[in-house]
Amino acid sequence: MGETMLTFLGSQILRLPFLIAYVTAIALAFSRYPTQGKPALLAGCGFFLFFMGWLINAVQMYWQISIFRDGGAMQALVRIASLTGLASHLLELVGLVLVMLALFGTRNSPVGGTESIDARNTRA
């Protein structure tokens, strides 16, 4: 493994728990979609956007490390870093909004029960 890859992996070690959490949250959200419906779908999409933001930041870090080793121009570094930073932060912002909608939006079932209000009204 090259020195650039080792440096990159070392720079990502503190961010690895976030990657694991995002992948786990995506799997849980989409596995609960049949029972929880729209909130699970919104949460899954939100966590997927968090994952994409993480991925963009990781690619940017790898590119920065490799360009420093190759002696690349700083102007190109600043331009690309700004664009990728903006893209990843926008993805994370939209992901956060989707997760908040999933958590605090309307629910499929009322609190304290598993059957819908319509099912209770038709039974009475």
mmCIF file with all atom_site columns, C-alpha atoms in Angstrom:
data_model
loop_
_atom_site.group_PDB
_atom_site.id
_atom_site.type_symbol
_atom_site.label_atom_id
_atom_site.label_alt_id
_atom_site.label_comp_id
_atom_site.label_asym_id
_atom_site.label_entity_id
_atom_site.label_seq_id
_atom_site.pdbx_PDB_ins_code
_atom_site.Cartn_x
_atom_site.Cartn_y
_atom_site.Cartn_z
_atom_site.occupancy
_atom_site.B_iso_or_equiv
_atom_site.pdbx_formal_charge
_atom_site.auth_seq_id
_atom_site.auth_comp_id
_atom_site.auth_asym_id
_atom_site.auth_atom_id
_atom_site.pdbx_PDB_model_num
ATOM 1   C CA . MET A 1 1   ? 0.000   0.000  0.000  1.00 0.00 ? 1   MET A CA 1
ATOM 2   C CA . GLY A 1 2   ? 1.397   3.371  -1.006 1.00 0.00 ? 2   GLY A CA 1
ATOM 3   C CA . GLU A 1 3   ? 2.225   6.243  1.286  1.00 0.00 ? 3   GLU A CA 1
ATOM 4   C CA . THR A 1 4   ? -0.637  8.325  -0.127 1.00 0.00 ? 4   THR A CA 1
ATOM 5   C CA . MET A 1 5   ? -3.194  5.608  0.671  1.00 0.00 ? 5   MET A CA 1
ATOM 6   C CA . LEU A 1 6   ? -1.846  5.129  4.209  1.00 0.00 ? 6   LEU A CA 1
ATOM 7   C CA . THR A 1 7   ? -2.021  8.873  4.829  1.00 0.00 ? 7   THR A CA 1
ATOM 8   C CA . PHE A 1 8   ? -5.566  8.954  3.479  1.00 0.00 ? 8   PHE A CA 1
ATOM 9   C CA . LEU A 1 9   ? -6.702  6.034  5.640  1.00 0.00 ? 9   LEU A CA 1
ATOM 10  C CA . GLY A 1 10  ? -5.113  7.663  8.676  1.00 0.00 ? 10  GLY A CA 1
ATOM 11  C CA . SER A 1 11  ? -6.993  10.880 7.967  1.00 0.00 ? 11  SER A CA 1
ATOM 12  C CA . GLN A 1 12  ? -10.312 9.019  7.761  1.00 0.00 ? 12  GLN A CA 1
ATOM 13  C CA . ILE A 1 13  ? -9.984  6.885  10.903 1.00 0.00 ? 13  ILE A CA 1
ATOM 14  C CA . LEU A 1 14  ? -11.915 9.364  13.073 1.00 0.00 ? 14  LEU A CA 1
ATOM 15  C CA . ARG A 1 15  ? -14.677 9.622  10.452 1.00 0.00 ? 15  ARG A CA 1
ATOM 16  C CA . LEU A 1 16  ? -15.099 5.857  10.086 1.00 0.00 ? 16  LEU A CA 1
ATOM 17  C CA . PRO A 1 17  ? -17.733 5.567  12.877 1.00 0.00 ? 17  PRO A CA 1
ATOM 18  C CA . PHE A 1 18  ? -19.933 8.007  10.942 1.00 0.00 ? 18  PHE A CA 1
ATOM 19  C CA . LEU A 1 19  ? -19.683 5.833  7.843  1.00 0.00 ? 19  LEU A CA 1
ATOM 20  C CA . ILE A 1 20  ? -20.679 2.762  9.836  1.00 0.00 ? 20  ILE A CA 1
ATOM 21  C CA . ALA A 1 21  ? -23.585 4.653  11.453 1.00 0.00 ? 21  ALA A CA 1
ATOM 22  C CA . TYR A 1 22  ? -24.853 5.953  8.099  1.00 0.00 ? 22  TYR A CA 1
ATOM 23  C CA . VAL A 1 23  ? -24.761 2.525  6.444  1.00 0.00 ? 23  VAL A CA 1
ATOM 24  C CA . THR A 1 24  ? -26.495 0.941  9.454  1.00 0.00 ? 24  THR A CA 1
ATOM 25  C CA . ALA A 1 25  ? -29.163 3.672  9.498  1.00 0.00 ? 25  ALA A CA 1
ATOM 26  C CA . ILE A 1 26  ? -29.814 3.237  5.771  1.00 0.00 ? 26  ILE A CA 1
ATOM 27  C CA . ALA A 1 27  ? -30.240 -0.523 6.190  1.00 0.00 ? 27  ALA A CA 1
ATOM 28  C CA . LEU A 1 28  ? -32.548 -0.109 9.202  1.00 0.00 ? 28  LEU A CA 1
ATOM 29  C CA . ALA A 1 29  ? -34.663 2.567  7.556  1.00 0.00 ? 29  ALA A CA 1
ATOM 30  C CA . PHE A 1 30  ? -35.240 0.643  4.352  1.00 0.00 ? 30  PHE A CA 1
ATOM 31  C CA . SER A 1 31  ? -35.863 -2.619 6.199  1.00 0.00 ? 31  SER A CA 1
ATOM 32  C CA . ARG A 1 32  ? -38.595 -0.888 8.224  1.00 0.00 ? 32  ARG A CA 1
ATOM 33  C CA . TYR A 1 33  ? -40.218 0.711  5.209  1.00 0.00 ? 33  TYR A CA 1
ATOM 34  C CA . PRO A 1 34  ? -42.965 -1.966 4.906  1.00 0.00 ? 34  PRO A CA 1
ATOM 35  C CA . THR A 1 35  ? -44.144 -1.334 8.477  1.00 0.00 ? 35  THR A CA 1
ATOM 36  C CA . GLN A 1 36  ? -43.392 2.359  8.985  1.00 0.00 ? 36  GLN A CA 1
ATOM 37  C CA . GLY A 1 37  ? -43.922 3.721  5.492  1.00 0.00 ? 37  GLY A CA 1
ATOM 38  C CA . LYS A 1 38  ? -43.036 7.305  4.598  1.00 0.00 ? 38  LYS A CA 1
ATOM 39  C CA . PRO A 1 39  ? -41.071 8.196  7.779  1.00 0.00 ? 39  PRO A CA 1
ATOM 40  C CA . ALA A 1 40  ? -38.727 5.250  7.197  1.00 0.00 ? 40  ALA A CA 1
ATOM 41  C CA . LEU A 1 41  ? -38.314 6.196  3.539  1.00 0.00 ? 41  LEU A CA 1
ATOM 42  C CA . LEU A 1 42  ? -37.528 9.821  4.421  1.00 0.00 ? 42  LEU A CA 1
ATOM 43  C CA . ALA A 1 43  ? -35.016 8.732  7.061  1.00 0.00 ? 43  ALA A CA 1
ATOM 44  C CA . GLY A 1 44  ? -33.369 6.288  4.664  1.00 0.00 ? 44  GLY A CA 1
ATOM 45  C CA . CYS A 1 45  ? -33.034 8.944  1.970  1.00 0.00 ? 45  CYS A CA 1
ATOM 46  C CA . GLY A 1 46  ? -31.715 11.433 4.515  1.00 0.00 ? 46  GLY A CA 1
ATOM 47  C CA . PHE A 1 47  ? -29.060 9.056  5.797  1.00 0.00 ? 47  PHE A CA 1
ATOM 48  C CA . PHE A 1 48  ? -28.152 8.176  2.203  1.00 0.00 ? 48  PHE A CA 1
ATOM 49  C CA . LEU A 1 49  ? -27.491 11.870 1.562  1.00 0.00 ? 49  LEU A CA 1
ATOM 50  C CA . PHE A 1 50  ? -25.342 11.980 4.716  1.00 0.00 ? 50  PHE A CA 1
ATOM 51  C CA . PHE A 1 51  ? -23.424 9.013  3.313  1.00 0.00 ? 51  PHE A CA 1
ATOM 52  C CA . MET A 1 52  ? -22.945 10.807 -0.022 1.00 0.00 ? 52  MET A CA 1
ATOM 53  C CA . GLY A 1 53  ? -21.645 13.895 1.784  1.00 0.00 ? 53  GLY A CA 1
ATOM 54  C CA . TRP A 1 54  ? -19.201 11.684 3.700  1.00 0.00 ? 54  TRP A CA 1
ATOM 55  C CA . LEU A 1 55  ? -18.070 10.092 0.453  1.00 0.00 ? 55  LEU A CA 1
ATOM 56  C CA . ILE A 1 56  ? -17.506 13.446 -1.251 1.00 0.00 ? 56  ILE A CA 1
ATOM 57  C CA . ASN A 1 57  ? -15.410 14.619 1.699  1.00 0.00 ? 57  ASN A CA 1
ATOM 58  C CA . ALA A 1 58  ? -13.356 11.411 1.613  1.00 0.00 ? 58  ALA A CA 1
ATOM 59  C CA . VAL A 1 59  ? -12.683 11.747 -2.118 1.00 0.00 ? 59  VAL A CA 1
ATOM 60  C CA . GLN A 1 60  ? -11.717 15.379 -1.613 1.00 0.00 ? 60  GLN A CA 1
ATOM 61  C CA . MET A 1 61  ? -9.278  14.422 1.142  1.00 0.00 ? 61  MET A CA 1
ATOM 62  C CA . TYR A 1 62  ? -7.689  11.726 -1.014 1.00 0.00 ? 62  TYR A CA 1
ATOM 63  C CA . TRP A 1 63  ? -7.345  14.181 -3.884 1.00 0.00 ? 63  TRP A CA 1
ATOM 64  C CA . GLN A 1 64  ? -5.757  16.803 -1.612 1.00 0.00 ? 64  GLN A CA 1
ATOM 65  C CA . ILE A 1 65  ? -3.246  14.316 -0.245 1.00 0.00 ? 65  ILE A CA 1
ATOM 66  C CA . SER A 1 66  ? -2.321  13.059 -3.703 1.00 0.00 ? 66  SER A CA 1
ATOM 67  C CA . ILE A 1 67  ? -1.984  16.536 -5.222 1.00 0.00 ? 67  ILE A CA 1
ATOM 68  C CA . PHE A 1 68  ? 0.366   17.637 -2.440 1.00 0.00 ? 68  PHE A CA 1
ATOM 69  C CA . ARG A 1 69  ? 2.561   14.639 -3.168 1.00 0.00 ? 69  ARG A CA 1
ATOM 70  C CA . ASP A 1 70  ? 2.585   15.510 -6.879 1.00 0.00 ? 70  ASP A CA 1
ATOM 71  C CA . GLY A 1 71  ? 3.245   19.224 -6.266 1.00 0.00 ? 71  GLY A CA 1
ATOM 72  C CA . GLY A 1 72  ? -0.043  20.464 -7.807 1.00 0.00 ? 72  GLY A CA 1
ATOM 73  C CA . ALA A 1 73  ? -1.088  24.099 -7.979 1.00 0.00 ? 73  ALA A CA 1
ATOM 74  C CA . MET A 1 74  ? -2.741  25.614 -4.909 1.00 0.00 ? 74  MET A CA 1
ATOM 75  C CA . GLN A 1 75  ? -5.323  27.535 -6.961 1.00 0.00 ? 75  GLN A CA 1
ATOM 76  C CA . ALA A 1 76  ? -6.755  24.311 -8.346 1.00 0.00 ? 76  ALA A CA 1
ATOM 77  C CA . LEU A 1 77  ? -6.788  22.866 -4.834 1.00 0.00 ? 77  LEU A CA 1
ATOM 78  C CA . VAL A 1 78  ? -8.736  25.796 -3.414 1.00 0.00 ? 78  VAL A CA 1
ATOM 79  C CA . ARG A 1 79  ? -11.279 25.796 -6.262 1.00 0.00 ? 79  ARG A CA 1
ATOM 80  C CA . ILE A 1 80  ? -11.979 22.071 -6.052 1.00 0.00 ? 80  ILE A CA 1
ATOM 81  C CA . ALA A 1 81  ? -12.021 22.095 -2.239 1.00 0.00 ? 81  ALA A CA 1
ATOM 82  C CA . SER A 1 82  ? -14.593 24.887 -2.246 1.00 0.00 ? 82  SER A CA 1
ATOM 83  C CA . LEU A 1 83  ? -16.856 23.167 -4.757 1.00 0.00 ? 83  LEU A CA 1
ATOM 84  C CA . THR A 1 84  ? -16.717 19.746 -3.108 1.00 0.00 ? 84  THR A CA 1
ATOM 85  C CA . GLY A 1 85  ? -17.174 21.291 0.330  1.00 0.00 ? 85  GLY A CA 1
ATOM 86  C CA . LEU A 1 86  ? -20.255 23.145 -0.868 1.00 0.00 ? 86  LEU A CA 1
ATOM 87  C CA . ALA A 1 87  ? -21.686 20.014 -2.501 1.00 0.00 ? 87  ALA A CA 1
ATOM 88  C CA . SER A 1 88  ? -21.133 17.817 0.557  1.00 0.00 ? 88  SER A CA 1
ATOM 89  C CA . HIS A 1 89  ? -22.598 20.388 2.938  1.00 0.00 ? 89  HIS A CA 1
ATOM 90  C CA . LEU A 1 90  ? -25.669 20.853 0.754  1.00 0.00 ? 90  LEU A CA 1
ATOM 91  C CA . LEU A 1 91  ? -26.212 17.078 0.648  1.00 0.00 ? 91  LEU A CA 1
ATOM 92  C CA . GLU A 1 92  ? -25.849 16.860 4.420  1.00 0.00 ? 92  GLU A CA 1
ATOM 93  C CA . LEU A 1 93  ? -28.274 19.770 4.890  1.00 0.00 ? 93  LEU A CA 1
ATOM 94  C CA . VAL A 1 94  ? -30.943 18.144 2.707  1.00 0.00 ? 94  VAL A CA 1
ATOM 95  C CA . GLY A 1 95  ? -30.308 14.833 4.487  1.00 0.00 ? 95  GLY A CA 1
ATOM 96  C CA . LEU A 1 96  ? -30.778 16.478 7.864  1.00 0.00 ? 96  LEU A CA 1
ATOM 97  C CA . VAL A 1 97  ? -34.063 18.046 6.745  1.00 0.00 ? 97  VAL A CA 1
ATOM 98  C CA . LEU A 1 98  ? -35.317 14.640 5.532  1.00 0.00 ? 98  LEU A CA 1
ATOM 99  C CA . VAL A 1 99  ? -34.369 12.963 8.809  1.00 0.00 ? 99  VAL A CA 1
ATOM 100 C CA . MET A 1 100 ? -36.095 15.751 10.766 1.00 0.00 ? 100 MET A CA 1
ATOM 101 C CA . LEU A 1 101 ? -39.227 15.319 8.650  1.00 0.00 ? 101 LEU A CA 1
ATOM 102 C CA . ALA A 1 102 ? -39.120 11.585 9.292  1.00 0.00 ? 102 ALA A CA 1
ATOM 103 C CA . LEU A 1 103 ? -38.749 12.077 13.031 1.00 0.00 ? 103 LEU A CA 1
ATOM 104 C CA . PHE A 1 104 ? -41.150 14.949 13.589 1.00 0.00 ? 104 PHE A CA 1
ATOM 105 C CA . GLY A 1 105 ? -43.566 14.661 10.661 1.00 0.00 ? 105 GLY A CA 1
ATOM 106 C CA . THR A 1 106 ? -46.922 12.934 10.731 1.00 0.00 ? 106 THR A CA 1
ATOM 107 C CA . ARG A 1 107 ? -46.942 9.280  11.736 1.00 0.00 ? 107 ARG A CA 1
ATOM 108 C CA . ASN A 1 108 ? -48.804 6.389  10.149 1.00 0.00 ? 108 ASN A CA 1
ATOM 109 C CA . SER A 1 109 ? -50.215 5.245  13.501 1.00 0.00 ? 109 SER A CA 1
ATOM 110 C CA . PRO A 1 110 ? -51.234 7.192  16.608 1.00 0.00 ? 110 PRO A CA 1
ATOM 111 C CA . VAL A 1 111 ? -48.996 7.274  19.664 1.00 0.00 ? 111 VAL A CA 1
ATOM 112 C CA . GLY A 1 112 ? -49.664 4.379  22.001 1.00 0.00 ? 112 GLY A CA 1
ATOM 113 C CA . GLY A 1 113 ? -51.347 2.082  19.495 1.00 0.00 ? 113 GLY A CA 1
ATOM 114 C CA . THR A 1 114 ? -50.618 0.111  16.399 1.00 0.00 ? 114 THR A CA 1
ATOM 115 C CA . GLU A 1 115 ? -53.962 0.348  14.630 1.00 0.00 ? 115 GLU A CA 1
ATOM 116 C CA . SER A 1 116 ? -55.036 3.423  12.736 1.00 0.00 ? 116 SER A CA 1
ATOM 117 C CA . ILE A 1 117 ? -57.727 5.857  13.814 1.00 0.00 ? 117 ILE A CA 1
ATOM 118 C CA . ASP A 1 118 ? -59.850 4.772  10.836 1.00 0.00 ? 118 ASP A CA 1
ATOM 119 C CA . ALA A 1 119 ? -59.753 1.150  12.016 1.00 0.00 ? 119 ALA A CA 1
ATOM 120 C CA . ARG A 1 120 ? -60.872 2.209  15.509 1.00 0.00 ? 120 ARG A CA 1
ATOM 121 C CA . ASN A 1 121 ? -63.752 4.285  14.130 1.00 0.00 ? 121 ASN A CA 1
ATOM 122 C CA . THR A 1 122 ? -65.081 1.521  11.888 1.00 0.00 ? 122 THR A CA 1
ATOM 123 C CA . ARG A 1 123 ? -65.010 -1.022 14.706 1.00 0.00 ? 123 ARG A CA 1
ATOM 124 C CA . ALA A 1 124 ? -67.063 1.104  17.121 1.00 0.00 ? 124 ALA A CA 1
#
